[in-house]
Coordinates of C-alpha atoms in Angstrom, one line a residue:
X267 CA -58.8 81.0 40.8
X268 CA -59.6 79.9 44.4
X269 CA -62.0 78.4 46.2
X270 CA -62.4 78.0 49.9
X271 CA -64.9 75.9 52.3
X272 CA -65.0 75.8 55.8
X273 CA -65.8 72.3 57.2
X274 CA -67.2 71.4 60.8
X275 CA -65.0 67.8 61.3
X276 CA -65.3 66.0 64.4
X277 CA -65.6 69.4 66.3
X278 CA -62.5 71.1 64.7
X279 CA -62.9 73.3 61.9
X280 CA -60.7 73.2 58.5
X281 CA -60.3 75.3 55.2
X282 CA -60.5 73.5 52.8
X283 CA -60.1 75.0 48.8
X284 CA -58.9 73.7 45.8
X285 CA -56.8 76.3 43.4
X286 CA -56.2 76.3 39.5
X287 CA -53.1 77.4 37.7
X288 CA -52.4 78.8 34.8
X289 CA -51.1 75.5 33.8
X290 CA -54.2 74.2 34.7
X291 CA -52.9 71.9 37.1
X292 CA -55.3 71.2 39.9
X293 CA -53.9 71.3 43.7
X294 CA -56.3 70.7 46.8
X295 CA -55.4 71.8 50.3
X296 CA -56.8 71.3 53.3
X297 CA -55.7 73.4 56.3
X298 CA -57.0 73.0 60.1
X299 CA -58.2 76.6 61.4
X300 CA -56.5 76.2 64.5
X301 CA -52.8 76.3 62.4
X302 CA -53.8 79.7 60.9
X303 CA -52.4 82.7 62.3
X304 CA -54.8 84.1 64.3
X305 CA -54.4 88.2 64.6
X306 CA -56.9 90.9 65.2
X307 CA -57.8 91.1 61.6
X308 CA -60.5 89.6 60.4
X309 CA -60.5 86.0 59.2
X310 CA -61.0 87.2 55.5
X311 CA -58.0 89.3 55.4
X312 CA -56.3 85.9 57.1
X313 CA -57.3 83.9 54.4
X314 CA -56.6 86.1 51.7
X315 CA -52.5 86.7 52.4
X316 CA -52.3 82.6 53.0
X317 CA -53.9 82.1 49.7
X318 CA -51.4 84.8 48.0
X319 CA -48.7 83.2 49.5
X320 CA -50.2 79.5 48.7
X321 CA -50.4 81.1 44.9
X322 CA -47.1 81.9 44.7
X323 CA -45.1 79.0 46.2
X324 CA -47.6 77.1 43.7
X325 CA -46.4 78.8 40.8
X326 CA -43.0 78.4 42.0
X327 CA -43.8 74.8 42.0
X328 CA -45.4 74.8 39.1
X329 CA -42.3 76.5 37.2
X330 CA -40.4 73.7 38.6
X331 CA -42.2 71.4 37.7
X332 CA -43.0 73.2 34.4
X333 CA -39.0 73.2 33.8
X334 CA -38.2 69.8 35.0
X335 CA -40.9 68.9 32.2
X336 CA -39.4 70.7 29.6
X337 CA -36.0 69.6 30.5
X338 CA -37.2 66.0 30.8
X339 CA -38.9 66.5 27.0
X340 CA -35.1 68.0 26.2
X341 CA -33.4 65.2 27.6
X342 CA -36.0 62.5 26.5
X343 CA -35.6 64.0 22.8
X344 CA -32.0 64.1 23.2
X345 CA -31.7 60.5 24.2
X346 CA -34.1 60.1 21.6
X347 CA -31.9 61.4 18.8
X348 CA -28.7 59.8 20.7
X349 CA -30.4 56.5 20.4
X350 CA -31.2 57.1 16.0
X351 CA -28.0 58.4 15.5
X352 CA -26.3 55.1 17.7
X353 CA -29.1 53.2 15.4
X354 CA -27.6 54.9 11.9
X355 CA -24.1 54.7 13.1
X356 CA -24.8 50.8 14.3
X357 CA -27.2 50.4 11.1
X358 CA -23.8 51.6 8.6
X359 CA -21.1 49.4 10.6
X360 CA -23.2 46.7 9.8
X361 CA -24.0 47.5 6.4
X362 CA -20.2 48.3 6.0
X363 CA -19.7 44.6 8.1
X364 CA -21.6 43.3 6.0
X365 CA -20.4 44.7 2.8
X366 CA -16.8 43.3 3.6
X367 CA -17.7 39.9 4.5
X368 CA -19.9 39.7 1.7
X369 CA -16.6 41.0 -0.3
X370 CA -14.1 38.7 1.6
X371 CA -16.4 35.9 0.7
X372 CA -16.9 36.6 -2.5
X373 CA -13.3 36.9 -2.9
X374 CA -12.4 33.5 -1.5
X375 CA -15.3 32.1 -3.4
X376 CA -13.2 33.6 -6.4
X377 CA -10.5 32.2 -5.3
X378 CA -11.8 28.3 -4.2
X379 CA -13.5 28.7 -7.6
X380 CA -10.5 29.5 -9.7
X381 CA -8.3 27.2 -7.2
X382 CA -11.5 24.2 -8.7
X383 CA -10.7 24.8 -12.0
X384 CA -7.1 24.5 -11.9
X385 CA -7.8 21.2 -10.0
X386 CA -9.8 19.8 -12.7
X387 CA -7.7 21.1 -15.6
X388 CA -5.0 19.4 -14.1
X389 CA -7.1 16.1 -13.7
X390 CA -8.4 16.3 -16.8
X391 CA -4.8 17.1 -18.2
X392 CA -3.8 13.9 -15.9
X393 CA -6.4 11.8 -17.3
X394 CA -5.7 11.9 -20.5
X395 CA -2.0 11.4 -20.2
X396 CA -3.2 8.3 -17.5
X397 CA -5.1 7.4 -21.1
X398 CA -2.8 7.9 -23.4
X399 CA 0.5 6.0 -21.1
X400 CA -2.7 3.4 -21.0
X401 CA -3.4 3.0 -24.3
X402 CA 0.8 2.9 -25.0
X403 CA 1.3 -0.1 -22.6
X404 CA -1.9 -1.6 -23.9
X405 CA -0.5 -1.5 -27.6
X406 CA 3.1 -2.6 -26.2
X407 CA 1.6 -5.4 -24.2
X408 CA -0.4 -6.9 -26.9
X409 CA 2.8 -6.6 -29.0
X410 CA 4.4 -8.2 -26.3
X411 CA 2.3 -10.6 -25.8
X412 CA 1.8 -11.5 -29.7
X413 CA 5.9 -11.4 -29.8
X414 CA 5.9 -14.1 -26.7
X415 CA 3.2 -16.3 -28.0
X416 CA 5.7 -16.0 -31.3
X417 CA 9.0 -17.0 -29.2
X418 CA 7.3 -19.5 -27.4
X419 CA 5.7 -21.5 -30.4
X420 CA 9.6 -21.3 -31.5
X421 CA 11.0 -22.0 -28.0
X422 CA 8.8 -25.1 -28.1
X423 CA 10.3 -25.6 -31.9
X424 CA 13.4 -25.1 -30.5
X425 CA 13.3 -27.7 -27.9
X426 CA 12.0 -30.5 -29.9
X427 CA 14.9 -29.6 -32.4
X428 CA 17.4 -29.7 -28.9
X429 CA 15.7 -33.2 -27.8
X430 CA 15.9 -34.2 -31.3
X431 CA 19.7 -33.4 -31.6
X432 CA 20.3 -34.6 -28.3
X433 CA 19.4 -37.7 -28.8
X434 CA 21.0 -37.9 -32.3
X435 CA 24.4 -36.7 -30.4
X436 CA 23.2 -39.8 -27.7
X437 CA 22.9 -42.2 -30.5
X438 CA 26.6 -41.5 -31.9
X439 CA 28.1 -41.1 -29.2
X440 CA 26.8 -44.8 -28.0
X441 CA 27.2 -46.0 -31.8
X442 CA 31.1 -44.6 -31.3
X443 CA 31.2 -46.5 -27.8
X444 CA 29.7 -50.1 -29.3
X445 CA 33.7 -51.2 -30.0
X446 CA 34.5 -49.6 -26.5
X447 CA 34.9 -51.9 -23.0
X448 CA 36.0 -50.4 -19.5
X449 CA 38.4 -52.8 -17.5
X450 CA 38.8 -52.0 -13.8
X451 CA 41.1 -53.2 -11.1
X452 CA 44.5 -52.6 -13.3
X453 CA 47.1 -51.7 -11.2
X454 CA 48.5 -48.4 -11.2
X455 CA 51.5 -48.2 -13.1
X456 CA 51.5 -52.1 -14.5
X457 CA 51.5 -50.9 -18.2
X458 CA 54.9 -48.7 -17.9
X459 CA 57.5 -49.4 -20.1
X460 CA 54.7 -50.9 -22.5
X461 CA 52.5 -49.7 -25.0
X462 CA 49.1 -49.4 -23.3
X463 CA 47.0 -51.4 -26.0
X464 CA 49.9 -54.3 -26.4
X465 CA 49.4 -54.7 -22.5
X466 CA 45.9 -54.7 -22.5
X467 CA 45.9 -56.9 -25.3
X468 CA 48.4 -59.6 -23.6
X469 CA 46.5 -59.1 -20.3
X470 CA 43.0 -60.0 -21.8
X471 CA 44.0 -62.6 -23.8
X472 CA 46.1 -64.6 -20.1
X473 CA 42.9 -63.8 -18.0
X474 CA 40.2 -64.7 -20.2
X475 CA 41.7 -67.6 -22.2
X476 CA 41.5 -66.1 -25.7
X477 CA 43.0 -68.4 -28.6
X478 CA 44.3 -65.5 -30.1
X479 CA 45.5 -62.0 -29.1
X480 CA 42.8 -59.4 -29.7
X481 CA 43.0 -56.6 -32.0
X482 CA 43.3 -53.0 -30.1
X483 CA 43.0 -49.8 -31.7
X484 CA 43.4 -47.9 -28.6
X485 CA 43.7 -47.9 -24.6
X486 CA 44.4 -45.7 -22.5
X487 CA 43.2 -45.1 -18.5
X488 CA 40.2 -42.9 -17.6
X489 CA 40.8 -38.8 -17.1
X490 CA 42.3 -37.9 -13.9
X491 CA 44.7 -37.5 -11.6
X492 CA 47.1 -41.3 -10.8
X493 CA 46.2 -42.5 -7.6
X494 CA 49.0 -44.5 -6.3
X495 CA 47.9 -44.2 -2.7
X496 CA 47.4 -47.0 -0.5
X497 CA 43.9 -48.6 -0.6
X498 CA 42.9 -45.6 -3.7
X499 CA 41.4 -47.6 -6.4
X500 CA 43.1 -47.4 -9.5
X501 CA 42.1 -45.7 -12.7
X502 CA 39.7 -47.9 -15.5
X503 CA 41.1 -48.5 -18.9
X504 CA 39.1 -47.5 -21.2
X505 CA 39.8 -50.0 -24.4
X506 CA 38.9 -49.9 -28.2
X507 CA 38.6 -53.0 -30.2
X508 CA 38.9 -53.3 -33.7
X509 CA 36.3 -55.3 -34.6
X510 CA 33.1 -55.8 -33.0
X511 CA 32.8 -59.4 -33.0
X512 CA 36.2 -59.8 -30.5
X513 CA 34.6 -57.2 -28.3
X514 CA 31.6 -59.2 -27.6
X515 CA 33.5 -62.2 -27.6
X516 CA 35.8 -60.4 -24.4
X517 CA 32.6 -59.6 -23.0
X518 CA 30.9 -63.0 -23.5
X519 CA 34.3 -64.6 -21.4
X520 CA 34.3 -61.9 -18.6
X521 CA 30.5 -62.4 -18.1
X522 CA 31.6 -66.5 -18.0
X523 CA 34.9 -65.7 -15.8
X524 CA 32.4 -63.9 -13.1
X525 CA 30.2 -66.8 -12.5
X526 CA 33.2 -68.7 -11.4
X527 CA 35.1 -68.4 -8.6
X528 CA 38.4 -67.6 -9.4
X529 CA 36.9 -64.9 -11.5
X530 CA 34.8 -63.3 -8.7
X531 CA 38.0 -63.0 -6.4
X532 CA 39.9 -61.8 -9.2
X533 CA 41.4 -58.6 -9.6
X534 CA 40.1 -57.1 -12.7
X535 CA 36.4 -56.7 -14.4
X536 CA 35.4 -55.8 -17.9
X537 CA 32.0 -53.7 -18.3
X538 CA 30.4 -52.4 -21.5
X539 CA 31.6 -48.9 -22.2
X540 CA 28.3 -47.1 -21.6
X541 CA 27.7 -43.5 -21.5
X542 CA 26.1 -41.9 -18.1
X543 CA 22.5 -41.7 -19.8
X544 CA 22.3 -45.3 -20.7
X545 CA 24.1 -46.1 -17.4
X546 CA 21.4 -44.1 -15.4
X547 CA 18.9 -45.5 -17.6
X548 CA 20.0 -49.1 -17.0
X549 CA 20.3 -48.6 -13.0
X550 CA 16.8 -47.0 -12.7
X551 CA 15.9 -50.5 -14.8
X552 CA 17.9 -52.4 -12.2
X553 CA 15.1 -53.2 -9.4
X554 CA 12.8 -54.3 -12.2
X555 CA 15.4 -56.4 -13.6
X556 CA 16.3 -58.6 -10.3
X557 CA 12.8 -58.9 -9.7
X558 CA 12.8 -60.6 -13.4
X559 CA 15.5 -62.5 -12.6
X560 CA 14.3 -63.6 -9.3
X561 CA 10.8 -65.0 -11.1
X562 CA 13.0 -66.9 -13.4
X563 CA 11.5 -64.7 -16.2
X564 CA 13.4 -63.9 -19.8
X565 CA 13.7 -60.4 -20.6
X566 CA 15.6 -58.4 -23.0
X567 CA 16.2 -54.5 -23.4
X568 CA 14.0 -52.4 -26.4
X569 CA 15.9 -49.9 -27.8
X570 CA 13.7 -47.3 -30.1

């Protein structure tokens, strides 16, 4: 359907119409008069060719644009159907992503889970063998320590009974000593050719004055090698008397020959036989004893 009017604009004259399609697509046109062919046929006829050919470039249009429509609803829908199906393919990876890491994890879970309780069996299993190896040293240490507490009530037993018997074996060894003197300064050698306790007896008897000749069970010169070096002090004589009353005597005369000159320079001295306990007893006595002396003060030893 067409419609046509003819405008007066600014002193030109235009055609103007407006057409509907089949489509029912409006299209307007406006045409100046002076670009229409002009022949010797009327205007009408004119108008009525242009509008035929107007009509049919329109439809041609119009099927253009009809099938660019329908191929832009094609392609649209097939981009549409592209874009569901990349949805369900992308939708199932992930499920099927999914589905294996859930499965992977739940498989190492598994596996961390069963790894756990190994771990604490085995602790547990550890703990009570650390338990029982606790409770065994426990019970041996208590045995042990009942069984030292037992070895040291008889180790202190013990050494009472060694103190005891030591001093015992002190007290006869001194009690076998009390007929024993020690002479030093004897030369090496003087009693040769002489029975050592006929010389010893002869010898104390000239130095000390004795009346009589005292009675000698033994003598004989300390252990060890002779020394018959030059300036090597000689051995002591250790001397038994047979009774005790000429040993003290011998004593009492060497402790009177020492306060006098000639006994001082002389060459031999008689001691007490003594055995190395009493002798470190009596020198750890010795400062006390000259600071006795020194105050003029009488003293005497206590023996228990």
């Amino acid at each position: 359907m067409t419609d046509c009017v003819l405008k007066h604009l600014g002193g030109s004259r235009t055609l103007e119409g407006a057409i509907s399609n089949t489509d029912h697509l409006p299209f307007t046109y406006s045409v100046p008069l002076a670009c229409l062919p002009v022949r010797k046929q009327g205007l009408p006829d004119v108008l009525g060719r242009w509008a035929q050919d107007m009509m049919s470039e329109i439809k041609k249009t119009n099927a253009g644009i009809t099938k660019y429509r329908d191929e832009t609803k094609t392609e649209i829908m097939r981009c549409k159907e592209e874009i569901d199906k990349g949805r369900t393919e992308a939708k199932a990876e992930m499920e099927k992503w999914a589905k294996t890491v859930e499965d992977n994890t739940k498989a190492q879970f598994e596996l961390l889970c069963e790894e756990a309780r190994l771990i604490k069996e085995s602790n547990i299993s550890l703990a009570n063998e650390m338990e029982a190896r606790k409770k065994e040293v426990d019970d041996t240490l208590n045995g042990q320590s009942d069984s030292i507490t037992s070895m040291e009530m008889k180790l202190k037993e013990m050494e009472k009974e060694i103190l005891k018997l030591r001093r015992r074996s002190e007290d006869l060894e001194v009690r076998s000593r009390q007929n024993n003197i020690r002479i030093v300064g004897v030369r090496e050698g003087a009693e040769i050719g002489k029975k050592p306790s006929e010389f010893i007896a002869g010898l104390l008897k000239e130095k000390l004055g004795l009346s009589v000749t005292p009675t000698l069970d033994r003598a004989h010169r300390t252990l060890g090698a002779r020394r018959d070096g030059a300036g090597a002090p000689p051995r002591a004589f250790v001397v038994r008397c047979h009774y005790y009353m000429e040993k003290e005597e011998i004593l009492k005369k060497a402790r009177e020959m020492e306060r006098t000159p000639e006994g001082r320079n002389g060459r031999i001295h008689i001691f007490p036989d003594y055995t190395q306990e009493v002798n470190d007893r009596r020198t750890a006595f010795k400062e006390a004893r000259n600071l006795l002396r020194y105050c003029w003060l009488d003293f005497t030893m206590l023996t228990k």
